[in-house]
XYZ file of C-alpha atoms in Angstrom:
649
model
C 87.775 139.483 74.647
C 90.134 137.426 72.563
C 90.197 137.863 68.849
C 89.847 134.885 66.563
C 91.844 134.576 63.395
C 89.927 133.720 60.230
C 90.869 133.300 56.602
C 94.280 133.035 54.866
C 97.154 135.367 55.671
C 97.513 138.456 53.540
C 100.129 138.166 50.799
C 103.236 140.215 51.470
C 103.012 141.766 48.019
C 99.382 142.837 48.189
C 98.825 146.544 48.525
C 95.967 147.465 50.872
C 93.270 149.811 49.602
C 89.603 150.047 48.707
C 87.902 146.931 47.345
C 88.409 146.636 43.618
C 85.985 145.420 40.986
C 86.655 141.988 39.507
C 89.352 142.227 36.845
C 88.477 140.874 33.349
C 91.328 140.413 30.902
C 90.401 140.739 27.251
C 92.822 139.182 24.766
C 90.363 137.946 22.127
C 90.550 139.364 18.610
C 87.713 141.745 17.799
C 85.787 140.736 14.648
C 85.571 143.285 11.783
C 82.198 144.739 10.953
C 80.450 142.529 8.362
C 83.607 140.487 7.941
C 86.081 138.166 9.555
C 88.698 139.303 12.038
C 92.046 140.484 10.760
C 94.804 138.083 11.404
C 97.481 139.358 13.846
C 95.668 142.521 14.890
C 93.700 143.177 18.079
C 91.496 145.935 19.363
C 90.694 146.658 23.008
C 87.475 148.648 23.165
C 87.687 151.825 21.025
C 90.574 153.521 22.797
C 93.427 154.547 20.432
C 96.578 152.529 20.947
C 98.908 154.055 23.508
C 96.312 156.462 24.885
C 94.584 154.195 27.456
C 95.409 154.448 31.235
C 94.985 151.164 32.951
C 93.394 151.326 36.399
C 93.013 148.753 39.103
C 90.173 147.103 37.283
C 91.836 147.005 33.938
C 89.560 149.784 32.567
C 90.221 153.455 31.908
C 90.619 156.179 34.546
C 87.058 157.341 34.152
C 85.569 153.928 34.815
C 87.853 153.434 37.860
C 86.768 156.759 39.328
C 83.163 155.803 38.683
C 83.631 152.444 40.420
C 85.247 154.102 43.446
C 82.346 156.530 43.682
C 79.927 153.585 43.547
C 81.831 151.769 46.284
C 81.862 154.799 48.542
C 78.168 155.397 47.929
C 77.470 151.768 48.895
C 79.757 152.131 51.935
C 77.893 155.200 53.151
C 74.448 153.723 52.491
C 75.131 150.319 54.071
C 73.066 149.421 57.123
C 75.989 147.459 58.546
C 78.197 149.802 60.612
C 81.574 150.055 58.840
C 84.710 152.146 58.955
C 88.094 152.410 57.261
C 91.077 152.505 59.629
C 94.663 153.387 58.755
C 97.797 151.579 59.893
C 98.043 153.721 63.040
C 94.523 152.805 64.129
C 92.862 156.119 63.205
C 89.433 156.136 61.592
C 89.738 157.447 58.034
C 86.073 157.139 57.075
C 82.966 155.889 58.836
C 79.518 155.288 57.432
C 76.327 156.652 58.917
C 75.414 153.288 60.436
C 78.616 153.290 62.514
C 77.991 156.860 63.580
C 74.460 155.955 64.629
C 75.703 152.959 66.581
C 78.215 155.080 68.493
C 75.938 158.116 68.848
C 78.344 160.383 66.984
C 78.067 161.901 63.463
C 80.085 159.834 61.010
C 82.194 162.799 59.953
C 83.262 163.492 63.553
C 84.647 159.963 63.911
C 87.462 160.631 61.422
C 90.789 160.811 63.186
C 89.560 159.042 66.312
C 91.271 155.873 67.544
C 89.103 152.868 66.634
C 90.338 150.902 69.632
C 88.963 153.545 71.998
C 85.619 153.748 70.216
C 85.111 149.965 70.276
C 86.898 148.984 73.502
C 89.629 146.935 71.807
C 92.425 147.776 74.232
C 90.975 146.478 77.515
C 92.862 143.182 77.448
C 96.302 142.406 76.081
C 95.303 139.485 73.901
C 92.628 141.386 71.982
C 94.848 144.448 71.611
C 97.725 142.350 70.263
C 95.546 140.573 67.684
C 94.076 143.890 66.509
C 97.542 145.429 66.102
C 98.700 142.400 64.124
C 96.014 143.084 61.500
C 96.932 146.798 61.352
C 100.568 145.856 60.734
C 99.678 143.386 57.984
C 100.822 140.317 59.931
C 97.391 138.790 60.371
C 94.693 138.240 57.788
C 91.612 138.659 59.966
C 90.544 139.483 63.510
C 87.160 139.047 65.148
C 85.973 139.617 68.707
C 82.805 140.329 70.661
C 82.462 143.457 72.768
C 79.794 144.920 75.016
C 79.129 148.515 73.926
C 76.956 151.337 75.215
C 74.210 152.390 72.802
C 73.296 156.115 72.625
C 69.833 155.345 74.028
C 71.460 154.020 77.223
C 71.049 150.308 76.663
C 73.945 147.896 76.334
C 74.450 145.835 73.232
C 76.752 143.052 72.191
C 78.693 143.760 69.021
C 80.747 141.405 66.863
C 83.703 143.379 65.503
C 85.608 142.180 62.443
C 88.796 143.755 61.106
C 90.261 142.704 57.717
C 92.934 144.240 55.423
C 91.612 146.080 52.367
C 93.428 144.036 49.708
C 93.461 145.164 46.078
C 92.994 148.878 46.864
C 94.763 151.744 45.188
C 98.113 153.005 46.447
C 96.380 156.039 47.898
C 94.523 153.816 50.321
C 97.385 151.473 51.195
C 97.899 150.047 54.690
C 94.243 150.401 55.608
C 91.776 147.950 57.090
C 88.027 147.611 56.891
C 86.225 147.469 60.230
C 82.652 146.139 60.508
C 80.407 146.014 63.575
C 77.414 143.644 63.767
C 74.806 143.863 66.541
C 74.560 140.311 67.949
C 72.613 141.173 71.101
C 69.684 138.882 70.247
C 71.993 135.971 69.547
C 73.968 136.670 72.711
C 70.800 136.857 74.782
C 69.671 133.503 73.398
C 73.071 131.999 74.202
C 72.887 133.329 77.735
C 69.407 131.900 78.220
C 70.578 128.523 76.953
C 73.646 128.695 79.170
C 71.487 129.558 82.180
C 69.367 126.485 81.495
C 72.493 124.340 81.142
C 74.103 125.711 84.303
C 71.120 125.704 86.695
C 69.153 122.940 88.318
C 65.541 122.907 87.075
C 64.120 121.712 90.424
C 65.770 124.159 92.839
C 66.814 126.940 90.397
C 70.245 126.825 92.012
C 73.537 126.667 90.099
C 74.251 123.071 89.188
C 77.408 120.992 89.507
C 78.918 122.298 86.267
C 78.525 125.955 87.199
C 79.718 125.287 90.763
C 82.993 123.749 89.596
C 83.434 126.472 86.985
C 83.018 129.124 89.677
C 85.330 127.264 92.090
C 88.062 126.929 89.482
C 87.679 130.560 88.452
C 87.886 131.690 92.082
C 91.117 129.832 92.740
C 92.691 130.896 89.433
C 91.886 134.606 89.712
C 94.211 137.081 91.487
C 94.861 137.407 94.338
C 94.308 133.641 94.602
C 96.727 132.581 91.872
C 99.823 134.501 93.007
C 101.458 133.225 96.192
C 103.814 136.213 96.264
C 101.009 138.718 96.776
C 100.373 139.663 100.422
C 96.640 139.412 99.821
C 97.114 135.877 98.563
C 98.950 134.823 101.691
C 95.936 135.782 103.821
C 93.143 134.833 101.405
C 90.984 131.952 102.624
C 88.283 129.837 101.072
C 85.557 127.780 102.726
C 83.111 125.083 101.711
C 80.100 123.479 103.393
C 79.258 120.218 101.613
C 76.025 118.601 102.766
C 73.418 116.050 101.959
C 70.074 115.201 103.507
C 69.814 112.250 105.872
C 67.283 109.656 104.732
C 66.152 111.508 101.615
C 65.852 108.268 99.622
C 63.223 107.006 102.055
C 61.162 110.162 101.459
C 61.377 109.681 97.706
C 60.467 105.993 97.958
C 57.528 106.419 100.324
C 56.046 109.796 99.351
C 57.031 109.964 95.698
C 59.414 112.059 93.614
C 57.026 115.002 93.390
C 57.175 115.439 97.162
C 60.911 114.851 97.053
C 61.337 117.637 94.498
C 59.249 120.024 96.598
C 61.413 119.232 99.598
C 64.608 119.880 97.608
C 63.264 123.254 96.453
C 62.352 124.191 100.027
C 65.788 123.128 101.267
C 67.412 125.232 98.538
C 65.438 128.294 99.671
C 66.557 127.862 103.288
C 70.173 127.356 102.275
C 70.036 130.535 100.198
C 68.626 132.470 103.163
C 71.374 131.121 105.427
C 74.057 132.105 102.930
C 72.654 135.619 102.511
C 72.361 136.136 106.258
C 75.904 134.869 106.723
C 77.165 137.280 104.066
C 75.501 140.187 105.866
C 77.063 139.160 109.204
C 80.538 138.506 107.797
C 81.328 141.375 105.457
C 83.330 140.566 102.352
C 83.347 137.544 100.120
C 80.610 135.943 98.085
C 78.423 132.938 98.859
C 77.443 130.492 96.130
C 74.757 127.928 96.927
C 74.598 125.044 94.453
C 72.897 121.698 94.063
C 75.536 119.169 93.073
C 73.103 116.336 92.364
C 70.559 114.186 94.170
C 70.248 115.533 97.701
C 73.774 116.990 97.763
C 74.270 120.746 98.155
C 77.285 123.003 98.596
C 77.860 126.501 99.912
C 81.073 128.050 98.598
C 82.435 130.944 100.645
C 84.987 133.130 98.871
C 87.346 135.175 101.061
C 86.292 133.232 104.155
C 86.528 135.055 107.483
C 87.980 131.945 109.159
C 87.097 128.552 110.591
C 84.819 129.948 113.299
C 82.739 131.883 110.771
C 82.352 128.818 108.570
C 81.353 126.512 111.424
C 78.828 129.152 112.515
C 77.367 128.973 109.014
C 77.181 125.157 109.275
C 75.362 125.431 112.613
C 72.840 127.880 111.183
C 72.219 125.555 108.229
C 71.587 122.592 110.532
C 69.225 124.662 112.677
C 67.338 125.924 109.618
C 66.905 122.458 108.130
C 65.734 120.950 111.419
C 62.652 123.162 111.344
C 59.686 121.189 109.870
C 58.780 121.736 106.215
C 55.167 122.321 105.188
C 54.834 121.001 101.625
C 51.345 121.450 100.203
C 49.827 120.631 103.570
C 52.228 117.775 104.254
C 54.568 118.308 107.203
C 58.063 116.799 106.930
C 61.111 116.884 109.168
C 64.603 116.173 107.855
C 68.183 116.498 108.983
C 71.461 116.935 107.169
C 75.107 115.985 107.530
C 77.697 118.617 106.634
C 81.368 118.382 105.837
C 83.139 121.681 106.554
C 86.474 122.618 104.942
C 88.155 125.978 105.588
C 91.722 126.724 104.592
C 94.089 129.232 103.048
C 93.669 129.555 99.316
C 97.428 129.201 98.780
C 98.147 125.734 97.427
C 94.478 124.794 97.221
C 93.110 123.173 94.069
C 89.453 122.500 93.192
C 90.099 118.759 93.241
C 91.867 118.869 96.603
C 89.154 121.004 98.187
C 86.357 118.729 96.982
C 88.188 115.574 98.082
C 88.575 117.043 101.568
C 84.897 118.057 101.631
C 83.734 114.635 100.474
C 85.882 112.917 103.107
C 84.579 115.203 105.838
C 80.969 114.622 104.814
C 81.623 110.879 105.092
C 82.968 111.442 108.617
C 79.816 113.370 109.559
C 77.695 110.460 108.337
C 79.846 107.890 110.129
C 79.811 109.910 113.358
C 76.030 109.698 113.611
C 74.480 112.081 111.026
C 72.536 115.285 111.742
C 75.804 117.065 112.492
C 78.637 119.017 110.945
C 82.241 117.795 110.995
C 85.318 119.936 110.404
C 88.101 118.618 108.214
C 90.917 117.175 110.354
C 94.324 116.827 108.632
C 95.472 114.150 111.105
C 92.335 112.080 110.658
C 92.666 112.456 106.929
C 96.315 111.360 107.063
C 95.191 108.218 108.900
C 92.550 107.629 106.231
C 95.104 108.121 103.477
C 97.447 105.686 105.206
C 94.623 103.201 105.477
C 93.846 103.631 101.790
C 97.508 103.144 100.942
C 97.624 99.955 102.979
C 94.453 98.686 101.351
C 95.784 99.230 97.838
C 99.109 97.490 98.531
C 98.005 94.636 100.801
C 97.433 91.965 98.152
C 100.730 92.616 96.322
C 102.497 92.620 99.697
C 101.448 89.017 100.303
C 102.872 88.038 96.922
C 106.097 89.960 97.608
C 106.578 88.180 100.935
C 106.427 91.290 103.122
C 104.669 89.441 105.971
C 106.313 87.527 108.791
C 105.094 85.610 111.844
C 106.009 86.019 115.476
C 104.912 83.619 118.185
C 103.690 84.252 121.744
C 103.930 81.379 124.280
C 100.866 79.706 125.777
C 101.951 78.440 129.214
C 100.392 75.859 131.512
C 99.196 77.692 134.628
C 99.798 74.719 136.913
C 103.449 74.030 136.030
C 104.651 77.000 133.938
C 105.614 74.698 131.056
C 105.356 75.886 127.447
C 102.385 74.085 125.862
C 101.854 75.959 122.634
C 102.192 79.284 120.807
C 99.901 81.740 119.076
C 101.005 82.873 115.607
C 100.794 86.663 115.198
C 101.317 88.200 111.767
C 103.450 91.303 111.165
C 103.712 93.414 108.017
C 107.214 94.653 107.199
C 105.935 97.630 105.235
C 108.590 99.375 103.094
C 107.216 102.824 104.007
C 105.616 102.507 107.451
C 107.897 99.922 109.043
C 106.696 96.910 111.047
C 102.901 97.023 111.438
C 100.968 94.952 114.027
C 97.767 93.079 113.051
C 95.416 95.800 114.294
C 96.747 98.126 111.564
C 95.801 95.937 108.608
C 93.712 92.846 109.492
C 90.419 94.770 109.456
C 91.359 96.266 106.094
C 92.112 92.783 104.789
C 88.715 91.561 106.018
C 86.935 94.449 104.297
C 88.558 94.019 100.886
C 88.665 90.211 100.963
C 92.455 89.859 100.920
C 92.182 88.188 104.345
C 91.536 84.904 102.515
C 94.873 85.021 100.725
C 96.711 86.353 103.788
C 95.035 83.879 106.161
C 95.980 80.938 103.968
C 99.610 82.083 103.993
C 99.597 82.499 107.796
C 98.081 79.053 108.296
C 100.585 77.321 106.025
C 103.588 79.172 107.495
C 102.529 78.492 111.104
C 101.884 74.777 110.520
C 105.206 74.410 108.739
C 106.965 76.073 111.678
C 105.188 73.892 114.265
C 106.233 70.780 112.365
C 109.838 72.014 112.209
C 109.932 72.500 116.007
C 108.541 68.995 116.417
C 111.227 67.490 114.202
C 113.995 69.527 115.842
C 112.913 68.423 119.364
C 111.704 64.832 118.988
C 112.135 64.073 122.696
C 109.903 66.926 123.878
C 106.100 67.049 123.847
C 105.137 68.806 120.589
C 103.788 72.360 120.778
C 100.350 73.104 119.430
C 100.051 76.117 117.130
C 97.121 78.558 117.474
C 96.109 80.564 114.390
C 93.505 83.342 114.161
C 90.811 82.878 111.523
C 88.477 85.630 110.268
C 84.850 84.756 109.698
C 85.217 85.900 106.081
C 87.695 83.077 105.542
C 84.891 80.680 106.399
C 82.438 82.378 104.020
C 84.711 83.244 101.082
C 86.890 80.133 100.919
C 86.753 76.413 101.573
C 88.475 76.591 104.938
C 88.030 72.888 105.611
C 89.752 71.952 102.352
C 92.530 74.493 102.960
C 93.232 73.136 106.451
C 93.208 69.529 105.260
C 95.593 70.316 102.399
C 98.018 72.285 104.594
C 98.067 69.617 107.317
C 98.821 67.011 104.668
C 101.598 69.154 103.140
C 103.287 69.890 106.472
C 102.563 66.482 108.027
C 101.320 68.209 111.183
C 98.842 66.247 113.299
C 95.370 67.887 113.366
C 95.398 67.836 117.148
C 98.347 70.240 117.161
C 96.390 72.928 115.307
C 94.082 75.335 117.106
C 91.946 77.817 115.160
C 90.801 80.973 116.973
C 87.626 82.824 115.988
C 86.159 85.834 117.781
C 83.129 85.337 119.986
C 80.902 87.508 117.778
C 81.825 85.384 114.742
C 81.319 82.015 116.399
C 78.190 82.711 118.433
C 76.203 83.787 115.402
C 77.408 80.901 113.272
C 74.854 78.967 111.337
C 74.607 77.235 108.009
C 77.905 77.025 106.198
C 80.124 78.455 109.006
C 78.684 76.033 111.551
C 79.133 73.090 109.186
C 82.733 74.156 108.550
C 83.499 74.372 112.281
C 81.948 70.971 112.856
C 83.962 69.432 110.003
C 87.191 70.885 111.393
C 86.376 69.616 114.868
C 85.612 66.159 113.464
C 89.010 66.292 111.740
C 90.635 66.716 115.168
C 91.403 70.445 114.920
C 90.733 72.403 118.126
C 88.367 75.392 117.901
C 88.904 78.290 120.319
C 86.689 81.306 120.995
C 88.896 84.396 121.235
C 88.100 87.423 123.458
C 85.367 85.489 125.239
C 83.167 87.579 127.516
C 83.001 90.733 125.372
C 80.576 89.613 122.663
C 77.224 87.889 122.591
C 78.011 85.439 125.446
C 75.140 83.206 124.385
C 75.790 80.398 126.841
C 72.932 78.246 125.588
C 74.349 78.385 122.076
C 77.848 77.696 123.386
C 76.873 74.196 124.474
C 75.966 73.242 120.890
C 79.119 74.580 119.193
C 82.117 72.329 118.378
C 84.354 74.458 120.630
C 87.150 73.079 122.842
C 88.830 76.236 124.234
C 87.677 79.570 125.677
C 90.182 82.470 125.670
C 89.126 85.013 128.298
C 89.417 88.614 127.215
C 92.304 90.479 128.829
C 89.961 93.150 130.201
C 88.896 90.729 132.962
C 92.460 89.779 133.902
C 93.523 93.427 134.197
C 90.987 93.839 136.991
C 92.734 91.226 139.145
C 94.813 92.048 142.237
C 98.100 93.883 141.762
C 101.419 93.146 143.431
C 100.522 95.401 146.374
C 97.491 93.243 147.131
C 94.861 95.754 146.027
C 91.730 94.646 144.184
C 90.819 97.230 141.527
C 87.775 95.193 140.487
C 86.765 92.271 142.727
C 83.789 91.663 140.428
C 86.167 90.710 137.593
C 87.612 87.882 139.702
C 84.117 86.620 140.464
C 83.137 86.687 136.764
C 86.319 84.916 135.670
C 85.924 82.243 138.341
C 82.342 81.603 137.257
C 83.308 81.389 133.564
C 86.166 78.973 134.320
C 83.858 76.708 136.325
C 81.206 76.827 133.598
C 83.736 76.020 130.876
C 85.098 73.047 132.797
C 81.577 71.687 133.337
C 81.108 71.907 129.539
C 84.364 70.039 128.986
C 86.253 73.098 127.716
C 89.700 74.378 128.667
C 90.320 78.053 129.499
C 93.173 80.349 128.440
C 93.637 83.737 130.119
C 95.000 86.554 127.963
C 97.060 89.579 129.011
C 98.673 88.013 132.080
C 101.209 90.637 133.128
C 101.953 90.093 136.841
C 102.776 87.164 139.096
C 99.799 88.108 141.281
C 97.422 87.765 138.348
C 98.976 84.421 137.431
C 98.651 83.120 140.986
C 94.978 84.027 141.244
C 94.227 82.481 137.812
C 95.997 79.315 138.869
C 93.961 79.071 142.072
C 90.612 79.437 140.310
C 91.557 76.687 137.847
C 92.552 78.507 134.643
C 94.359 76.017 132.357
C 96.808 78.152 130.323
C 97.970 81.734 130.333
C 99.337 84.116 127.748
C 100.897 87.528 128.289
C 103.992 89.629 128.870
C 104.656 87.911 132.191
C 105.823 84.930 130.177
C 106.981 86.506 126.936
C 106.103 88.951 124.230
C 105.626 87.689 120.700
C 109.082 86.649 119.475
C 110.827 85.172 116.452
C 110.636 81.377 115.933
C 114.311 80.963 116.906
C 113.568 82.270 120.394
C 110.649 79.890 120.811
C 112.984 77.018 119.959
C 115.135 78.046 122.909
C 112.156 77.778 125.282
C 111.213 74.239 124.304
C 112.184 71.813 127.050
C 113.553 74.567 129.298
C 112.677 75.230 132.924
C 109.171 76.481 133.728
C 108.569 80.029 132.554
C 108.190 82.762 135.155
C 104.803 82.931 136.763
């Protein structure tokens, strides 16, 4: 163990030796018997002038020898084990207490190396500190060592080594070594540490001890040295799990039952870990409760991914067996995140982040299952997180642009309007389509800021086309709106302000909302849609036919356009005349007829072939949108289509 330095450094001019008695200087004039002292004369004791020998204590040689005998008598009689060690580390003298501690007569210890007797050379740091005291470069050294008592028991000893300052020249360059039995104190510390490091409910190691063990595992050879062959093949595994629905058990049956369940789960996890260790030789298993209903099984020197997933399966099977808790029968399940990898390059933080992510996947995938960490899936998650954290600043930096896809009249092929589609010119990932970031924006609320920018930019562009082509019928602009924009902002006020700023007529603006958002509208969203419709803005239901399709509710909504989902159009006839899905044509025809009876117009999405366009035209579809006419393009290209011949189709 490491030594700890205490006290001031020894002075370079101090000669080591046996402890000396306190020195008392006497320079006072001795009074004459029955009379005053003589001026200018002094007496020191009764020793004739010039005949006294001054010893270390300032007294005569006889008193010094007497003091040394007293010190040695006290040294030998002391109950504290002590020894005198010379500069080479050899024991010069040892008292009986030290001999009794080591099970060897004190006289036999003389000449032995103290470091061997007291285990001071087992680690470099302790050995170096001890040598520094022997060489006079350090004033004190203290360490704790586990020693073997003669009766066979182990004891913890606190060893202190200090220079013997103020000794005679005969005992120069020596140090005093003392050994104190601190076993009781150490045992108390270990009991307290056990209480601090273990969960009182399950008796398992707690979060603190788990992370201490994990860090120690990854920092200990062969884990810490990439150059070692054993390190290159060393693997580590972790099963991170929590119970599904444990909160409901606590809330309905009480915390006492919850604690009993946790203890029973801990016992089964321990059995699984022990059985796994017996099947897969090598490596240790540490089962810990990390808090709440979260547990972890750490597998050192993992035998591979297959072995770890086998352990996860056995854990799931064990936990699915009913629990009998004081006559109460309970069934639970668990979700497990499994991470298994080479130890090279692995950190405790990185391993736990991967485990936490994988546990989240297991929950999201349906619970009561284990999920193995997938680097590709994690990379996608990290990309998503990166996009989420930079989306708001990206709007302010102007990283978004709009492209426009034509909406064409099915009867004449003339351009009637365009749909604005947002793109993110990401500095790292390139141009990103809406499906890469719109959902993220809806989740974190930045869709309000982004949607407002899209609406203003699109209306400004539609007005510019109108001014640049005054002799042509103006194009309407269609803009997608997320339901969160209706809830989290005053969409009606935003639209009114933007239309006033851009001087665009309300009838040239179409707002698209998904079917699931519109069909469930009530309260504030419904009032907002009605206010926009009253303003003259057209409301379109996007992807119609894939959501609720509540036709009764549809008749009461302020909707003017239905956009049929592209899945129906793809089932239309191909150029060779085949009919992959005749039912799709029947459904589309029925929806078009229904919409027209309700006074609504119909737009077909994903029109890709002339055959699809022809069939849509014959069943009465009003407008079409798709690659047959054009992909989404820059505004300059749309300007070139205004007033031109009918588009293909």
